[in-house]
Structures are given as structure tokens and as C-alpha cells.
């Protein structure tokens, strides 16, 4: 874990926030469910501890924080330790890419979005959501 790994340094607080603010979590889940297309293969970029991926049936995730990755893996998520700006994923692999409150933490948003486009199938969906 890097010293500046804000999420890895606060992984338990992160999960506790969602428990304490379950009404916000429920609201976000409801909003995203309305947008989710049918998909067989999806990935969450910035999967964190796997809260959302596990609820939406997304089996793969990308997460740079090792501590967060460990929690996601315990929820059954196949986690790739990488950054959104350089995804070690083959072209046209996924039908769905989900990113929830991640873009504000990216070093290069445009590069990350280009990477998402690259790994999506031509008829794939990219959903970007925010928790205010």
C-alpha cells in the first residue's frame, strides 16, 4: 500500500460509510439499475471493495489499491490491480463498463475514458455514476 493510498488507508471507513448511509447506497443502486443493459461480461473500473460490482453481478473489476482489492476479491470479484489510464485488458472484451465516483480521482480522465472505449465491444455500454 502506498502512503498516499487514501482508499487503502481508509478501507474500513469506506465500507462503514456505506453501512451508515445505506439510504444513499440504496438510491444509487436504484438509479444505476435503471440504466443497466443486459450483459454477460462487465467490469467495474475503480471497483473499490466490490460493493457495487457484487450487487450488479459484475464479476471483474479494476482497482489500484491493494487493500481495497482484497475486500473486493473476498466478495468474489476478479480484481485486476491497475489504473484506469492503463488497463491490462484486451480490446473489445466487455459489454459493460461501470465507473462510480471515480473520474475525480483519475490522473488523466481522457486517457482513462479512451481505455474504457478500447476494452468495450462496439455495442458496449459505459455508465459513469456519481455519489454526491
PDB file of C-alpha atoms in Angstrom:
ATOM      1  CA  UNK A   1       0.000   0.000   0.000  1.00  0.00           C
ATOM      2  CA  UNK A   2       1.327   3.406  -0.952  1.00  0.00           C
ATOM      3  CA  UNK A   3       1.435   6.111   1.753  1.00  0.00           C
ATOM      4  CA  UNK A   4      -0.830   8.311  -0.409  1.00  0.00           C
ATOM      5  CA  UNK A   5      -3.343   5.499  -0.940  1.00  0.00           C
ATOM      6  CA  UNK A   6      -6.298   7.348   0.583  1.00  0.00           C
ATOM      7  CA  UNK A   7      -8.663   4.435  -0.009  1.00  0.00           C
ATOM      8  CA  UNK A   8      -6.313   1.688   1.127  1.00  0.00           C
ATOM      9  CA  UNK A   9      -5.519   3.670   4.248  1.00  0.00           C
ATOM     10  CA  UNK A  10      -9.245   4.017   4.970  1.00  0.00           C
ATOM     11  CA  UNK A  11     -10.751   0.797   3.633  1.00  0.00           C
ATOM     12  CA  UNK A  12     -12.761   0.042   6.773  1.00  0.00           C
ATOM     13  CA  UNK A  13     -14.062   3.625   6.966  1.00  0.00           C
ATOM     14  CA  UNK A  14     -15.070   3.349   3.295  1.00  0.00           C
ATOM     15  CA  UNK A  15     -17.190   0.260   3.908  1.00  0.00           C
ATOM     16  CA  UNK A  16     -18.596   1.697   7.136  1.00  0.00           C
ATOM     17  CA  UNK A  17     -19.711   4.856   5.288  1.00  0.00           C
ATOM     18  CA  UNK A  18     -21.934   2.773   3.014  1.00  0.00           C
ATOM     19  CA  UNK A  19     -23.422   0.970   6.016  1.00  0.00           C
ATOM     20  CA  UNK A  20     -24.102   4.228   7.843  1.00  0.00           C
ATOM     21  CA  UNK A  21     -25.510   5.846   4.702  1.00  0.00           C
ATOM     22  CA  UNK A  22     -27.427   2.878   3.368  1.00  0.00           C
ATOM     23  CA  UNK A  23     -30.182   5.174   2.061  1.00  0.00           C
ATOM     24  CA  UNK A  24     -27.636   6.798  -0.268  1.00  0.00           C
ATOM     25  CA  UNK A  25     -26.347   3.382  -1.314  1.00  0.00           C
ATOM     26  CA  UNK A  26     -29.896   2.174  -1.983  1.00  0.00           C
ATOM     27  CA  UNK A  27     -30.661   5.298  -4.009  1.00  0.00           C
ATOM     28  CA  UNK A  28     -27.518   4.879  -6.121  1.00  0.00           C
ATOM     29  CA  UNK A  29     -28.252   1.198  -6.696  1.00  0.00           C
ATOM     30  CA  UNK A  30     -31.784   2.032  -7.801  1.00  0.00           C
ATOM     31  CA  UNK A  31     -30.607   4.736 -10.210  1.00  0.00           C
ATOM     32  CA  UNK A  32     -27.916   2.550 -11.781  1.00  0.00           C
ATOM     33  CA  UNK A  33     -30.243  -0.458 -12.116  1.00  0.00           C
ATOM     34  CA  UNK A  34     -32.493   1.678 -14.307  1.00  0.00           C
ATOM     35  CA  UNK A  35     -29.567   2.201 -16.705  1.00  0.00           C
ATOM     36  CA  UNK A  36     -28.028  -1.260 -16.693  1.00  0.00           C
ATOM     37  CA  UNK A  37     -28.345  -3.064 -20.007  1.00  0.00           C
ATOM     38  CA  UNK A  38     -28.458  -6.832 -20.254  1.00  0.00           C
ATOM     39  CA  UNK A  39     -24.846  -8.016 -20.257  1.00  0.00           C
ATOM     40  CA  UNK A  40     -22.852 -11.186 -19.895  1.00  0.00           C
ATOM     41  CA  UNK A  41     -19.432  -9.676 -19.290  1.00  0.00           C
ATOM     42  CA  UNK A  42     -18.987  -6.482 -17.312  1.00  0.00           C
ATOM     43  CA  UNK A  43     -16.215  -4.693 -15.468  1.00  0.00           C
ATOM     44  CA  UNK A  44     -16.232  -2.007 -12.807  1.00  0.00           C
ATOM     45  CA  UNK A  45     -13.372   0.455 -13.116  1.00  0.00           C
ATOM     46  CA  UNK A  46     -12.433   1.584  -9.612  1.00  0.00           C
ATOM     47  CA  UNK A  47     -14.195  -1.403  -8.077  1.00  0.00           C
ATOM     48  CA  UNK A  48     -13.089  -0.461  -4.569  1.00  0.00           C
ATOM     49  CA  UNK A  49     -14.235  -3.109  -2.118  1.00  0.00           C
ATOM     50  CA  UNK A  50     -16.645  -4.602  -4.640  1.00  0.00           C
ATOM     51  CA  UNK A  51     -19.845  -3.251  -3.105  1.00  0.00           C
ATOM     52  CA  UNK A  52     -21.447  -2.248  -6.396  1.00  0.00           C
ATOM     53  CA  UNK A  53     -19.955  -4.928  -8.643  1.00  0.00           C
ATOM     54  CA  UNK A  54     -21.196  -7.677  -6.332  1.00  0.00           C
ATOM     55  CA  UNK A  55     -24.710  -6.196  -6.260  1.00  0.00           C
ATOM     56  CA  UNK A  56     -24.916  -5.834 -10.056  1.00  0.00           C
ATOM     57  CA  UNK A  57     -23.466  -9.228 -10.978  1.00  0.00           C
ATOM     58  CA  UNK A  58     -20.246  -7.737 -12.365  1.00  0.00           C
ATOM     59  CA  UNK A  59     -17.519 -10.335 -11.987  1.00  0.00           C
ATOM     60  CA  UNK A  60     -14.432  -8.266 -12.942  1.00  0.00           C
ATOM     61  CA  UNK A  61     -13.001  -5.079 -11.515  1.00  0.00           C
ATOM     62  CA  UNK A  62     -10.008  -2.796 -11.772  1.00  0.00           C
ATOM     63  CA  UNK A  63      -8.591  -1.298  -8.602  1.00  0.00           C
ATOM     64  CA  UNK A  64      -5.164   0.236  -7.894  1.00  0.00           C
ATOM     65  CA  UNK A  65      -5.460  -0.091  -4.093  1.00  0.00           C
ATOM     66  CA  UNK A  66      -4.307  -3.500  -2.862  1.00  0.00           C
ATOM     67  CA  UNK A  67      -6.296  -3.244   0.392  1.00  0.00           C
ATOM     68  CA  UNK A  68      -9.490  -2.384  -1.490  1.00  0.00           C
ATOM     69  CA  UNK A  69      -8.785  -5.186  -3.972  1.00  0.00           C
ATOM     70  CA  UNK A  70      -8.535  -7.717  -1.163  1.00  0.00           C
ATOM     71  CA  UNK A  71     -12.019  -6.789   0.085  1.00  0.00           C
ATOM     72  CA  UNK A  72     -13.449  -6.994  -3.449  1.00  0.00           C
ATOM     73  CA  UNK A  73     -11.836 -10.383  -4.031  1.00  0.00           C
ATOM     74  CA  UNK A  74     -13.428 -11.632  -0.791  1.00  0.00           C
ATOM     75  CA  UNK A  75     -16.786 -10.730  -2.386  1.00  0.00           C
ATOM     76  CA  UNK A  76     -15.971 -12.906  -5.401  1.00  0.00           C
ATOM     77  CA  UNK A  77     -14.726 -10.185  -7.742  1.00  0.00           C
ATOM     78  CA  UNK A  78     -11.814 -10.959 -10.061  1.00  0.00           C
ATOM     79  CA  UNK A  79      -9.693  -7.863  -9.423  1.00  0.00           C
ATOM     80  CA  UNK A  80      -7.046  -6.521 -11.771  1.00  0.00           C
ATOM     81  CA  UNK A  81      -4.614  -4.288  -9.877  1.00  0.00           C
ATOM     82  CA  UNK A  82      -4.166  -1.433 -12.317  1.00  0.00           C
ATOM     83  CA  UNK A  83      -5.103   2.158 -13.013  1.00  0.00           C
ATOM     84  CA  UNK A  84      -7.930   3.169 -15.317  1.00  0.00           C
ATOM     85  CA  UNK A  85      -5.489   5.027 -17.554  1.00  0.00           C
ATOM     86  CA  UNK A  86      -3.666   1.807 -18.500  1.00  0.00           C
ATOM     87  CA  UNK A  87      -5.936  -1.220 -18.442  1.00  0.00           C
ATOM     88  CA  UNK A  88      -4.221  -4.587 -18.931  1.00  0.00           C
ATOM     89  CA  UNK A  89      -7.286  -5.874 -20.787  1.00  0.00           C
ATOM     90  CA  UNK A  90      -7.692  -6.975 -24.405  1.00  0.00           C
ATOM     91  CA  UNK A  91      -9.627  -4.838 -26.866  1.00  0.00           C
ATOM     92  CA  UNK A  92     -13.388  -5.403 -27.210  1.00  0.00           C
ATOM     93  CA  UNK A  93     -13.583  -7.609 -24.110  1.00  0.00           C
ATOM     94  CA  UNK A  94     -16.575  -6.232 -22.212  1.00  0.00           C
ATOM     95  CA  UNK A  95     -20.199  -5.389 -22.939  1.00  0.00           C
ATOM     96  CA  UNK A  96     -20.420  -3.099 -19.901  1.00  0.00           C
ATOM     97  CA  UNK A  97     -18.001  -0.837 -18.065  1.00  0.00           C
ATOM     98  CA  UNK A  98     -19.167   0.866 -14.883  1.00  0.00           C
ATOM     99  CA  UNK A  99     -17.393   3.710 -13.104  1.00  0.00           C
ATOM    100  CA  UNK A 100     -18.882   5.094  -9.884  1.00  0.00           C
ATOM    101  CA  UNK A 101     -17.389   8.256  -8.384  1.00  0.00           C
ATOM    102  CA  UNK A 102     -14.012   7.537  -9.922  1.00  0.00           C
ATOM    103  CA  UNK A 103     -13.312  10.225 -12.506  1.00  0.00           C
ATOM    104  CA  UNK A 104     -12.453  12.802  -9.825  1.00  0.00           C
ATOM    105  CA  UNK A 105      -9.600  10.539  -8.674  1.00  0.00           C
ATOM    106  CA  UNK A 106      -8.089   9.868 -12.104  1.00  0.00           C
ATOM    107  CA  UNK A 107      -4.750  11.302 -13.181  1.00  0.00           C
ATOM    108  CA  UNK A 108      -5.926  11.619 -16.798  1.00  0.00           C
ATOM    109  CA  UNK A 109      -9.686  11.374 -17.391  1.00  0.00           C
ATOM    110  CA  UNK A 110      -9.460  11.450 -21.185  1.00  0.00           C
ATOM    111  CA  UNK A 111      -6.878   8.655 -21.265  1.00  0.00           C
ATOM    112  CA  UNK A 112      -8.967   6.551 -18.864  1.00  0.00           C
ATOM    113  CA  UNK A 113     -12.107   7.049 -20.954  1.00  0.00           C
ATOM    114  CA  UNK A 114     -10.180   6.094 -24.106  1.00  0.00           C
ATOM    115  CA  UNK A 115      -9.058   2.920 -22.367  1.00  0.00           C
ATOM    116  CA  UNK A 116     -12.635   2.102 -21.438  1.00  0.00           C
ATOM    117  CA  UNK A 117     -13.693   2.614 -25.060  1.00  0.00           C
ATOM    118  CA  UNK A 118     -10.889   0.310 -26.183  1.00  0.00           C
ATOM    119  CA  UNK A 119     -11.939  -2.564 -23.916  1.00  0.00           C
ATOM    120  CA  UNK A 120     -15.647  -2.226 -24.745  1.00  0.00           C
ATOM    121  CA  UNK A 121     -17.311  -4.169 -27.534  1.00  0.00           C
ATOM    122  CA  UNK A 122     -18.631  -1.985 -30.347  1.00  0.00           C
ATOM    123  CA  UNK A 123     -22.152  -2.251 -28.941  1.00  0.00           C
ATOM    124  CA  UNK A 124     -20.950  -1.955 -25.322  1.00  0.00           C
ATOM    125  CA  UNK A 125     -22.147   0.461 -22.651  1.00  0.00           C
ATOM    126  CA  UNK A 126     -20.142   2.777 -20.407  1.00  0.00           C
ATOM    127  CA  UNK A 127     -22.003   4.033 -17.353  1.00  0.00           C
ATOM    128  CA  UNK A 128     -20.466   6.798 -15.268  1.00  0.00           C
ATOM    129  CA  UNK A 129     -22.242   7.476 -11.981  1.00  0.00           C
ATOM    130  CA  UNK A 130     -21.607   9.836  -9.090  1.00  0.00           C
ATOM    131  CA  UNK A 131     -22.419   9.645  -5.419  1.00  0.00           C
ATOM    132  CA  UNK A 132     -22.886  13.234  -4.332  1.00  0.00           C
TER     133      UNK A 132
END
